[in-house]
Short mmCIF file of C-alpha atoms and ligand atoms in Angstrom, two decimals:
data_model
loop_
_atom_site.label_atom_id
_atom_site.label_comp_id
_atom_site.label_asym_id
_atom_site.label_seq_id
_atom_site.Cartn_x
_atom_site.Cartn_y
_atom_site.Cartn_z
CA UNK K 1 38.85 -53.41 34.21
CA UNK K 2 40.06 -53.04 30.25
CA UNK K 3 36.08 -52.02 30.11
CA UNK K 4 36.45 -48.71 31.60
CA UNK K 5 39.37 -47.71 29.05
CA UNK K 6 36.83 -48.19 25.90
CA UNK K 7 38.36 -45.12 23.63
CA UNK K 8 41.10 -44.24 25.69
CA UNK K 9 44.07 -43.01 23.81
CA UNK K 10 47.73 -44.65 24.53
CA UNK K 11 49.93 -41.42 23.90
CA UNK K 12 53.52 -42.38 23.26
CA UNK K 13 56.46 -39.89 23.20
CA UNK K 14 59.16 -41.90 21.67
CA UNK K 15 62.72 -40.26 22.21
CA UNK K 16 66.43 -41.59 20.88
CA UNK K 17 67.00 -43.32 24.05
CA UNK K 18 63.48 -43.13 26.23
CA UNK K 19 59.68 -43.64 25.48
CA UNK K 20 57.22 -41.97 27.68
CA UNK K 21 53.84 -43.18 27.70
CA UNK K 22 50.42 -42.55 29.17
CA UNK K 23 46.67 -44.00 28.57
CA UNK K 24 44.50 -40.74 28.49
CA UNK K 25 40.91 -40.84 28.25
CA UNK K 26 40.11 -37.39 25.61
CA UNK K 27 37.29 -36.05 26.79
CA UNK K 28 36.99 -36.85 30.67
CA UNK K 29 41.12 -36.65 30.67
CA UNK K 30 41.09 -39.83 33.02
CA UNK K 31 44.87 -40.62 32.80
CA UNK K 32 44.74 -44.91 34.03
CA UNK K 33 48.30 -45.30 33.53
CA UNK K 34 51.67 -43.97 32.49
CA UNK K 35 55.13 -44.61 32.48
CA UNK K 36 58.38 -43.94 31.11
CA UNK K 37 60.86 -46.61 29.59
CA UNK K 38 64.58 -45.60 29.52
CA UNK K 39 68.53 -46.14 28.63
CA UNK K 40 66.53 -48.28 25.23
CA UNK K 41 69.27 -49.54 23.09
CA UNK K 42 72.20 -49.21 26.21
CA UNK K 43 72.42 -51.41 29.08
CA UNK K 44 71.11 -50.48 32.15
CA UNK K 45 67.60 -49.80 31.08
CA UNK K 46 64.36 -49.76 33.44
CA UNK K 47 60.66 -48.74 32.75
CA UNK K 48 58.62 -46.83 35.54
CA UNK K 49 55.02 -47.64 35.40
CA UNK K 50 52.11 -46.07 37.11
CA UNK K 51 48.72 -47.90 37.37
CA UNK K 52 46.07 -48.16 39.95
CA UNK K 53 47.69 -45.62 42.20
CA UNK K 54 50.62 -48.22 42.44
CA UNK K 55 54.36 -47.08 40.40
CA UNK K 56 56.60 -49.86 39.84
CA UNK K 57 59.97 -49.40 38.55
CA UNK K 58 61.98 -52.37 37.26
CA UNK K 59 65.74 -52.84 35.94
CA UNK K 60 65.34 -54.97 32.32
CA UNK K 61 67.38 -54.51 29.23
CA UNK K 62 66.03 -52.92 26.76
CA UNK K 63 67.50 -53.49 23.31
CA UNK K 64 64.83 -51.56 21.10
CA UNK K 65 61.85 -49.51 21.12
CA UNK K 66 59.51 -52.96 20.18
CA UNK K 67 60.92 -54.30 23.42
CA UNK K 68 59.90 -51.46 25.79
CA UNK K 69 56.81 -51.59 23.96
CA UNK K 70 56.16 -55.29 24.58
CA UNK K 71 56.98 -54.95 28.33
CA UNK K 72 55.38 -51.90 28.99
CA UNK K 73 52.24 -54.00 27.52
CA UNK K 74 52.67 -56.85 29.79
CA UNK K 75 52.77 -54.11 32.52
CA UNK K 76 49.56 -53.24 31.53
CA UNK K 77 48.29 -56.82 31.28
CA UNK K 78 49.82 -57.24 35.28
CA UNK K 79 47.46 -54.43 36.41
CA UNK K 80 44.50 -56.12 34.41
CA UNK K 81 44.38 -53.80 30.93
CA UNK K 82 44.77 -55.89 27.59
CA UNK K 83 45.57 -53.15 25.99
CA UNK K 84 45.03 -54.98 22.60
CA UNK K 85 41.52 -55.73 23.34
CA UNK K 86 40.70 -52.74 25.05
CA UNK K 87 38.96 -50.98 22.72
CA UNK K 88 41.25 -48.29 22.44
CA UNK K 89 40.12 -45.76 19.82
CA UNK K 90 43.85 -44.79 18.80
CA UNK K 91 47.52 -44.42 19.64
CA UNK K 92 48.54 -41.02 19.87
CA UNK K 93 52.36 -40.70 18.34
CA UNK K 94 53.92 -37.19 19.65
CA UNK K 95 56.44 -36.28 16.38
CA UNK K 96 58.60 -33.51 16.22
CA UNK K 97 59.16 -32.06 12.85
CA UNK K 98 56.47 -32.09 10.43
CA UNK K 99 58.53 -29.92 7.72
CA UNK K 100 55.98 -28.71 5.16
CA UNK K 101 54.32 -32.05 4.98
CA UNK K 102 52.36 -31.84 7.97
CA UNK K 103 50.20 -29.20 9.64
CA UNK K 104 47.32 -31.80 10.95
CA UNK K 105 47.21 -34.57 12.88
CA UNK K 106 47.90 -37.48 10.29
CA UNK K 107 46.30 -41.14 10.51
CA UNK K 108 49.72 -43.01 10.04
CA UNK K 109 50.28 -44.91 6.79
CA UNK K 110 53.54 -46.43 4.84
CA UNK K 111 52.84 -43.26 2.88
CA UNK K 112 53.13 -41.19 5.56
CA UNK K 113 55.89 -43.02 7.89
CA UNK K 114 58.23 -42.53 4.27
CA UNK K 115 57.60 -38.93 4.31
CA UNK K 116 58.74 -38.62 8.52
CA UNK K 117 61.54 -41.12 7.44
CA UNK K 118 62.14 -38.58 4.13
CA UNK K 119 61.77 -35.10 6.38
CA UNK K 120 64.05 -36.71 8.97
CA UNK K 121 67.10 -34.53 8.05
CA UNK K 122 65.25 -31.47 9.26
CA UNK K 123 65.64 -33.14 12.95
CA UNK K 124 67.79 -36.03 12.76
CA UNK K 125 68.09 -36.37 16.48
CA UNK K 126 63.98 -36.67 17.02
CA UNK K 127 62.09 -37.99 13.64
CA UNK K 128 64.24 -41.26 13.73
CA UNK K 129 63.53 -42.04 17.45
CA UNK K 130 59.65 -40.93 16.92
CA UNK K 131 59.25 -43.54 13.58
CA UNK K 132 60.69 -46.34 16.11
CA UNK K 133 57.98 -45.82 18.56
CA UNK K 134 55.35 -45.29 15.32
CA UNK K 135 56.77 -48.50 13.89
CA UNK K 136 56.89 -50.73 17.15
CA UNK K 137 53.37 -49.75 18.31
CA UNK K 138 51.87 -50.59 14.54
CA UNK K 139 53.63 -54.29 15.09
CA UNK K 140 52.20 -54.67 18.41
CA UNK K 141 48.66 -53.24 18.29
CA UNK K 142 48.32 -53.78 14.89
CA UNK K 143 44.27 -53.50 15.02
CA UNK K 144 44.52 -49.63 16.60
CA UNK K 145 45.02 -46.93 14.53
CA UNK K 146 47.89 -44.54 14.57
CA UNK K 147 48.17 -40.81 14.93
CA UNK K 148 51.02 -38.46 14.62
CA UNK K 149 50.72 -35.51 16.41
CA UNK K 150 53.62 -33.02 15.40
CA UNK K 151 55.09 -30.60 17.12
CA UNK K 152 55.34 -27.87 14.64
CA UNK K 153 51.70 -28.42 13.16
CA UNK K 154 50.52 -25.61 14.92
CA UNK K 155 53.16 -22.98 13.73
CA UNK K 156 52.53 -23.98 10.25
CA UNK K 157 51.04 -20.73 9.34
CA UNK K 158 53.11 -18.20 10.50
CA UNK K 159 53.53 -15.33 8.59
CA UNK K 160 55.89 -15.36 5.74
CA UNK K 161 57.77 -12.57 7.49
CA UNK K 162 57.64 -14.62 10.77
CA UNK K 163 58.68 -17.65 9.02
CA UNK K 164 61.74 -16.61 6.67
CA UNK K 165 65.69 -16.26 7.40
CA UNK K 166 66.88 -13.37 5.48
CA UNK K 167 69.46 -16.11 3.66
CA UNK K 168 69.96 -16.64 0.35
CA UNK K 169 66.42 -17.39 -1.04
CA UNK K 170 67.10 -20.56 -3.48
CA UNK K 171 69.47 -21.98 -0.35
CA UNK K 172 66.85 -21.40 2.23
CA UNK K 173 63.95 -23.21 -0.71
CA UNK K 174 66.43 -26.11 -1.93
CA UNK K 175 67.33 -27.01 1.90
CA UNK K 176 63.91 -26.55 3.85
CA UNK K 177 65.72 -23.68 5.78
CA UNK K 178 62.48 -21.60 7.38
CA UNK K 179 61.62 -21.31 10.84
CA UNK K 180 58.94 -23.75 11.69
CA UNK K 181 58.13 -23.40 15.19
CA UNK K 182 58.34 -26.48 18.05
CA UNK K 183 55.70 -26.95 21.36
CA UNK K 184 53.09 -26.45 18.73
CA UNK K 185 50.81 -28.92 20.63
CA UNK K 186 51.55 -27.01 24.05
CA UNK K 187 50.76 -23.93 23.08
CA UNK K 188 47.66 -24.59 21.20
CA UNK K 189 46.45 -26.15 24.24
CA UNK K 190 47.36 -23.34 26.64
CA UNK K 191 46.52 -20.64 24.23
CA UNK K 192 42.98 -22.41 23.33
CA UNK K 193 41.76 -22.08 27.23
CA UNK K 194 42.44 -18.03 27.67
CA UNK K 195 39.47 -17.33 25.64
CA UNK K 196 37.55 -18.88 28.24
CA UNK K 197 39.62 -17.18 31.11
CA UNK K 198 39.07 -14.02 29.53
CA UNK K 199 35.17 -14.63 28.79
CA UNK K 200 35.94 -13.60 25.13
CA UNK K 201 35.59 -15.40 21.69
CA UNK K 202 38.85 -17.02 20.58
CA UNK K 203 38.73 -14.63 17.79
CA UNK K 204 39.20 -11.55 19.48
CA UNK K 205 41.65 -12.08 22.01
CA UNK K 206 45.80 -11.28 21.24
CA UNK K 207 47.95 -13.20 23.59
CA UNK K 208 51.12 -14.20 24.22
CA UNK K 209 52.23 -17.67 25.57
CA UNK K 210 55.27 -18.61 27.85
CA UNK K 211 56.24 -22.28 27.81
CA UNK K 212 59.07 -22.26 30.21
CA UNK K 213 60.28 -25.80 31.03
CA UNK K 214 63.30 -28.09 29.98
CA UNK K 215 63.27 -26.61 26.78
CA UNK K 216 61.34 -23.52 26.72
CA UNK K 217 59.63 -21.30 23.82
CA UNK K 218 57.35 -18.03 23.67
CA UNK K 219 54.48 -17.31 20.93
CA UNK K 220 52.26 -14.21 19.87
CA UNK K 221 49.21 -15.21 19.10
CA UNK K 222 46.16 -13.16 17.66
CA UNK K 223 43.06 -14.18 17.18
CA UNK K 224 43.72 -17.84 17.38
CA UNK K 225 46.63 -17.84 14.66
CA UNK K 226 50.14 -17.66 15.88
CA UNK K 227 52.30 -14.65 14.22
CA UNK K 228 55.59 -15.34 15.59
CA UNK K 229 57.19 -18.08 18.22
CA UNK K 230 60.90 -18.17 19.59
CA UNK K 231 62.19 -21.57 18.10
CA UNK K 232 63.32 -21.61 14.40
CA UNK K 233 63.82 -24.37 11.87
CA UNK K 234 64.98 -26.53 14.96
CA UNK K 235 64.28 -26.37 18.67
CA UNK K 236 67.85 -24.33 19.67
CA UNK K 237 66.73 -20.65 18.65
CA UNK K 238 64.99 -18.46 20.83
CA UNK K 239 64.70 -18.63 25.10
CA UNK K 240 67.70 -19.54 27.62
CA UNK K 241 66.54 -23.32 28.27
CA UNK K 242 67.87 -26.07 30.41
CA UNK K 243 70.80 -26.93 28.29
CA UNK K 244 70.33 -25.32 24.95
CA UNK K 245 71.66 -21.93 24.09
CA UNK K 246 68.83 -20.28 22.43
CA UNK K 247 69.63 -17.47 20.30
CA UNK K 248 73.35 -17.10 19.20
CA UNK K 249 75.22 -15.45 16.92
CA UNK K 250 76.16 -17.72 14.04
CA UNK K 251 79.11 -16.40 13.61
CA UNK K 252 79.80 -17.54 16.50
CA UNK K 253 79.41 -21.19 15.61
CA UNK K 254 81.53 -20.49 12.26
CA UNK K 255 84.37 -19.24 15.20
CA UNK K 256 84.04 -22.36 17.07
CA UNK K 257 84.44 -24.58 14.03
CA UNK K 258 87.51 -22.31 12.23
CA UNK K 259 89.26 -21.31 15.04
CA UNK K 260 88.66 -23.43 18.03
CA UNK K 261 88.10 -26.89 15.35
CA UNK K 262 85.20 -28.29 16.85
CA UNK K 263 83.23 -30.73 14.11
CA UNK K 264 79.59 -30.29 13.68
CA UNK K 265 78.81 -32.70 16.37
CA UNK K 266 80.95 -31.57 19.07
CA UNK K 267 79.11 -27.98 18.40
CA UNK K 268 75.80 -29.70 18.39
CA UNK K 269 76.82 -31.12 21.83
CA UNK K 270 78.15 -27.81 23.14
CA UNK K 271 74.97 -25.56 22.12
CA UNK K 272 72.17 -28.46 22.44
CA UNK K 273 73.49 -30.37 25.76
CA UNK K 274 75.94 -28.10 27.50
CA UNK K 275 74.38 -24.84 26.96
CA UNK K 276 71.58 -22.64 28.92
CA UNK K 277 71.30 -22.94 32.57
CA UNK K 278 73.57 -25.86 32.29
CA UNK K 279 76.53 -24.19 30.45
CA UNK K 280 76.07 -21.10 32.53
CA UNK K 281 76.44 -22.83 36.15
CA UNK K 282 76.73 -25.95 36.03
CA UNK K 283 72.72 -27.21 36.55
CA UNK K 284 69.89 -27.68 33.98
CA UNK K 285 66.98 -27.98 36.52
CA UNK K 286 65.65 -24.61 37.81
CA UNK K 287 64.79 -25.62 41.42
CA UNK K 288 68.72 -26.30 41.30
CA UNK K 289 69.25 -22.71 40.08
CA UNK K 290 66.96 -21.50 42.39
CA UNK K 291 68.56 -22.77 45.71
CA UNK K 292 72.25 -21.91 44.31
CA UNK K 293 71.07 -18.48 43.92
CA UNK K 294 69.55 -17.96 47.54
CA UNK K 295 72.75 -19.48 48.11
CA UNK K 296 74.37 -16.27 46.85
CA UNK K 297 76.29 -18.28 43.82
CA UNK K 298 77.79 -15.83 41.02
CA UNK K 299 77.19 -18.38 38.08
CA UNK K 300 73.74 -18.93 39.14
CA UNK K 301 72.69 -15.37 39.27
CA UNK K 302 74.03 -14.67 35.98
CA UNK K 303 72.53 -18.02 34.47
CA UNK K 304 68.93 -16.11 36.14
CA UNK K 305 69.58 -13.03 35.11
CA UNK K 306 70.11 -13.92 31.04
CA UNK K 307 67.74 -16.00 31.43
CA UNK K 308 65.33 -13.44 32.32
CA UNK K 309 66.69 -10.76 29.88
CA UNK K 310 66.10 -13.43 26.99
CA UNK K 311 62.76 -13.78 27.90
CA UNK K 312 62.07 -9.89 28.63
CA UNK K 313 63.24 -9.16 25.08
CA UNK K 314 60.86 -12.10 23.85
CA UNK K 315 58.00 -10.40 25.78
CA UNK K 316 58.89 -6.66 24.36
CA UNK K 317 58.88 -7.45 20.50
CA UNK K 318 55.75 -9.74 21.09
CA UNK K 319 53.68 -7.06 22.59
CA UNK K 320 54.72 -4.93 19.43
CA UNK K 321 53.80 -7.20 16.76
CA UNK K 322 50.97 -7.67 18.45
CA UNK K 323 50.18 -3.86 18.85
CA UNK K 324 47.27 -4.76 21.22
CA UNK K 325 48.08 -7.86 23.80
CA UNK K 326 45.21 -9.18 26.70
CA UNK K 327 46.81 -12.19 27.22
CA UNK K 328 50.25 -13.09 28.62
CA UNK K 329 50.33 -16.95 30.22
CA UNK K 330 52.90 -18.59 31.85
CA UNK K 331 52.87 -22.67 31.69
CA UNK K 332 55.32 -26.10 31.87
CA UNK K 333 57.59 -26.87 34.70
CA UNK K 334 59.28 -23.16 35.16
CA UNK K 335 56.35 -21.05 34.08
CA UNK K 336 53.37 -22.98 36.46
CA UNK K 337 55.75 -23.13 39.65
CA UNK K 338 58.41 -20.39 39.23
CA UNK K 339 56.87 -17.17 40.73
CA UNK K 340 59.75 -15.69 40.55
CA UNK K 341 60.52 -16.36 37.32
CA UNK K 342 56.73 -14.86 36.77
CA UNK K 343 57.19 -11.72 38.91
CA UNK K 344 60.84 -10.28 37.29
CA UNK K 345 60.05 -11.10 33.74
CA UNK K 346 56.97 -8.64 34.05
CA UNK K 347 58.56 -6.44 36.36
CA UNK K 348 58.07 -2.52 35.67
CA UNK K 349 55.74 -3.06 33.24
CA UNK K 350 53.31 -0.98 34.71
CA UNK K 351 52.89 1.60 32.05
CA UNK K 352 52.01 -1.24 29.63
CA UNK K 353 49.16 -1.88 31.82
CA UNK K 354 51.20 -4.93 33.05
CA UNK K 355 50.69 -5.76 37.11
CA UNK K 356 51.25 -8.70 38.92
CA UNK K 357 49.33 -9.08 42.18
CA UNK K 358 52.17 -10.90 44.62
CA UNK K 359 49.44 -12.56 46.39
CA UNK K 360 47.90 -14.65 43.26
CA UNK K 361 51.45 -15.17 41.75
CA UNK K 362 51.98 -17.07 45.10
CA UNK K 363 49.56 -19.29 44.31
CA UNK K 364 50.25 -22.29 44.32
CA UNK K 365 47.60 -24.94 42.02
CA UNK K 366 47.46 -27.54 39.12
CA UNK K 367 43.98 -24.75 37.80
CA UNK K 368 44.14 -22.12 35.51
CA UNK K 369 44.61 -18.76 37.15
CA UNK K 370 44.91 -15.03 36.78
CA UNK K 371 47.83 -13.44 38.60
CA UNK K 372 47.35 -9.86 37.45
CA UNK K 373 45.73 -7.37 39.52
CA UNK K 374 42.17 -6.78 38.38
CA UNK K 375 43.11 -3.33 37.50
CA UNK K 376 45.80 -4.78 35.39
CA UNK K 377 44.67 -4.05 31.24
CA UNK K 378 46.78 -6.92 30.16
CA UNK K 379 45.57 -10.38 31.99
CA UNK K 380 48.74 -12.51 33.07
CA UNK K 381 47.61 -16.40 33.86
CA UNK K 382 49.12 -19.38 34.62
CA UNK K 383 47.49 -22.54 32.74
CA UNK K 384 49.32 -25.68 33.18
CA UNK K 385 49.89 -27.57 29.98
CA UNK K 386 48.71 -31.12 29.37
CA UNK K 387 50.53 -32.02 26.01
CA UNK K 388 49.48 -35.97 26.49
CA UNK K 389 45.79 -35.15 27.09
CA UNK K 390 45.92 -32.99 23.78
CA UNK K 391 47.31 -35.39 22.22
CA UNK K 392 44.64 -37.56 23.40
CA UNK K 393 42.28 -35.38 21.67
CA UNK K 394 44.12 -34.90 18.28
CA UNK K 395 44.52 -38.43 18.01
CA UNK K 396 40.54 -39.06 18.95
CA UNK K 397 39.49 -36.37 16.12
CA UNK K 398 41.51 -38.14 13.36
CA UNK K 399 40.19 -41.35 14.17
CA UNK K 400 36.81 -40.32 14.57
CA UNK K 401 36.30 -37.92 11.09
P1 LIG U 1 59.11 -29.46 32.03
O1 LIG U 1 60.08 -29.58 30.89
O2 LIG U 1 57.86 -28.72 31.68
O3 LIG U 1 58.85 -30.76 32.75
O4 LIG U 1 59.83 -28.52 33.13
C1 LIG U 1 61.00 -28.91 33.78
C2 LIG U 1 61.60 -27.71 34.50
O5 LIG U 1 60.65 -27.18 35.44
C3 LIG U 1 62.85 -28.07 35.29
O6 LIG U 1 63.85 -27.09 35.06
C4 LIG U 1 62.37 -28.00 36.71
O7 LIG U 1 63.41 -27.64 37.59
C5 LIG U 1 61.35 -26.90 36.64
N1 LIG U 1 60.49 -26.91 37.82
C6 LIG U 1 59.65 -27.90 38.21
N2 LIG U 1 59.10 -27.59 39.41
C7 LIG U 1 59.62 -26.40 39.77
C8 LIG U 1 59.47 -25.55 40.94
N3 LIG U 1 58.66 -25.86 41.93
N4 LIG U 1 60.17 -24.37 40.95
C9 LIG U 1 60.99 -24.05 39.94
N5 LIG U 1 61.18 -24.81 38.85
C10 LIG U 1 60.51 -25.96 38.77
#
C-alpha cells in the first residue's frame, strides 16, 4: 500500500494545543489520510484519524507534539503506510508569521528554525506551537525533507501604503510593527483559479477574495499581486470572525487597560477568544448564528448584521483601490456554504454591475462556481479553498528545485 503514496506530501498544521495532519498527493490531490491530534500537553487528549475510508478516534495522553507525532505514525503503520519508507517527497509545515524573513516556501534548516524561533515575538501564540511540530517531525522522519509554508508569504509585497501604520516611523522599524497579512496560502490558492473561471490571463484580471471561516480575512488583488488584505501585523484586524474582534479602536484597548485594569493577557483573551460572533451572542460557529437568528434572537441578529457591515465596508474600499474589479469570490467554511451570507453582503450593488442570481447562490457543491447573473459585469464565484493541498504543492516545488 505505502507504494501508492510515492511523493505524497504529509502536511502538518501544528497549533499550541492541536496538530492537524493530512497525506496529500500535489498534483492528483489524492488525500490517503488525515487526522487531527488534540488537548497535546493537557490531559484528556485523543487523535482522530482517517484512512481507508475508516476514522478512528482514540483517548491517549498526549504530553508533547513528538508524541502525537509518534502515534499518529503508528496509526499510519495500522492502516499499512510506513510513512518513513514511503517515499514521501516532503513534509509540508503550515507556519504563521514569516516577518520579513520569509516570503517563499523555505526548505527547513537550524538556520532557518532560529530565525521562526527569533521572529516568534511577532506571534507568540502560533510560531512556538508551529517550531514543535517542525522540530518533532525532523526527529521522527529524519530522512524527509521539511518545508515551511507561511501564512503571510503571500502578502509580502503589499504596497508600502498598504503595508504601513501611520505610527511613529523608527517605533514601527525598531519593533517589526507593519501589517503583514495572514491566509496568505488560502488566498493564493483561491485567487490563482479565477483566471481560469474567468478564461483570462492571471495578469489581467482585478479581484477581490472573501475567506470567511473561523477566522476570516478579505484581499484586493490585481493582476496576480495583492494590494491590500484585512488582517494587520497579527491575525485580529480586519473582518467580524468567530471569536476575534477585528477592527477596533485602540483606544479602546488603552480604556480597557487604564480604566477597567485588564493586563495584556486578559485583553488578548477578551479581543482574540471572546470577541466576534462569540462576544456578540454567545456562539462562534455560524450555523449556530444562523438557526438563533431564524429563531428571531436579538444578539444574533446584531452579531449578523455587524458582521455583514464589516465585510460590506471591506468590499466598498476594495473595489476603489482597485478602480476596476471582475472578480469577487467567496471561500472557507462561511463563504462556500453561507448563501446568505453571499446574497446580503452584495446586496444593492446593482449599479456597480454587482448581481447575484438566487438560483446559483443556492447551489450547493464542493466545484468552483459563478453565482452572478451572466449579465452581471463583475463575476461573483464561490471556490472552495484547499490550504493542505497547496501546501502539498509548495512543499513539492521546494523540494523538487
Ligand atoms: P473554516 O474555518 O473554514 O473551517 O470555517 C468554519 C466556519 O464555517 C464555522 O463558523 C462554521 O459554522 C461555518 N460553516 C460551515 N458549514 C456551514 C454551513 N453549512 N452554513 C453556514 N456556516 C457554515
Amino acid at each position: 500500500m505505502s507504494d501508492g503514496i510515492a511523493g505524497s506530501v504529509l502536511v502538518f498544521n501544528a497549533g499550541s494545543s492541536s496538530l492537524k495532519y493530512q497525506l496529500v498527493h500535489p498534483e492528483s490531490g489524492e488525500v490517503t489520510a488525515e487526522g487531527i491530534a488534540e488537548r497535546i500537553g493537557d490531559h484528556g487528549g485523543s487523535i482522530t484519524h482517517s484512512q481507508g475510508g475508516l476514522e478512528v478516534t482514540e483517548q491517549i495522553e498526549l504530553p508533547d507534539h513528538t508524541a502525537a507525532i509518534r502515534r499518529v505514525m503508528e496509526l499510519f503503520a495500522d492502516g499499512g503506510i510506513d510513512l518513513a519508507a514511503a517515499g514521501l517527497s516532503a513534509v509540508g509545515h503550515r507556519v504563521v508569521h514569516g516577518g520579513r524573513s520569509f516570503f517563499r516556501p523555505t526548505l527547513i534548516t537550524t538556520e532557518v528554525i532560529s530565525e521562526i524561533d527569533r521572529i516568534s515575538t511577532l506571534a507568540p501564540l502560533h510560531n512556538p506551537a508551529n517550531l514543535t511540530g517542525i522540530q518533532a517531525a525532523r526527529e521522527l522522519l529524519p530522512d524527509v525533507p521539511s518545508v515551511a509554508v507561511f501564512d503571510t508569504a503571500f502578502f509580502h509585497s503589499l504596497p508600502e501604503a498598504a503595508a504601513t501604520y501611520a505610527i511613529d516611523r523608527g517605533v514601527a522599524k525598531l519593533h517589526a510593527i507593519r501589517r503583514y497579512g495572514f491566509h496568505g496560502t488560502s488566498h493564493e490558492y483561491v485567487s490563482g483559479k479565477v483566471p481560469g473561471l474567468l478564461g483570462k490571463p492571471a495578469g489581467e484580471v482585478n479581484q477581490i477574495v472573501l475567506h470567511l471561516g473561523n477566522g476570516a480575512s478579505a484581499s484586493a488583488i490585481a493582476g496576480g499581486a495583492p494590494i491590500d488584505t484585512s488582517m494587520g501585523m497579527t491575525p485580529l484586524e480586519g473582518l467580524v470572525m468567530g471569536t476575534r474582534s477585528g477592527d477596533i479602536d485602540p483606544g479602546a484597548v488603552l480604556h480597557l487597560h487604564r480604566v477597567v485594569k485588564l493586563g495584556a493577557d486578559q485583553i488578548d483573551t477578551l479581543l482574540n477568544k471572546n470577541s466576534g460572533l462569540k462576544g456578540l451572542c454567545g456562539d462562534n460557529d455560524f450555523r449556530s448564528v444562523t438557526e438563533k437568528l431564524a429563531a428571531g434572537d436579538a444578539s444574533a441578529k446584531l452579531a449578523y448584521d455587524v458582521y455583514i457591515h464589516r465585510l460590506r465596508r471591506y468590499i466598498g474600499a476594495y473595489m476603489i483601490e482597485l478602480g476596476r474589479v471582475d472578480a469577487i469570490t467567496f471561500t472557507a467554511g462561511v463563504g462556500e456554504n453561507a448563501t446568505t451570507v453571499r446574497a446580503d453582503s452584495l446586496a444593492g450593488l446593482e449599479n456597480y454591475g454587482i448581481v447575484i442570481d438566487p438560483d446559483r447562490n443556492a447551489v450547493r457543491s464542493r466545484q468552483p462556481r459563478k453565482i452572478s447573473t451572466d449579465d452581471s459585469t463583475v463575476a461573483v464565484f464561490v471556490v472552495p479553498t484547499n490550504e493542505e493541498l497547496a501546501i502539498a504543492q509548495q512543499a513539492a516545488e521546494v523540494v523538487a528545485a
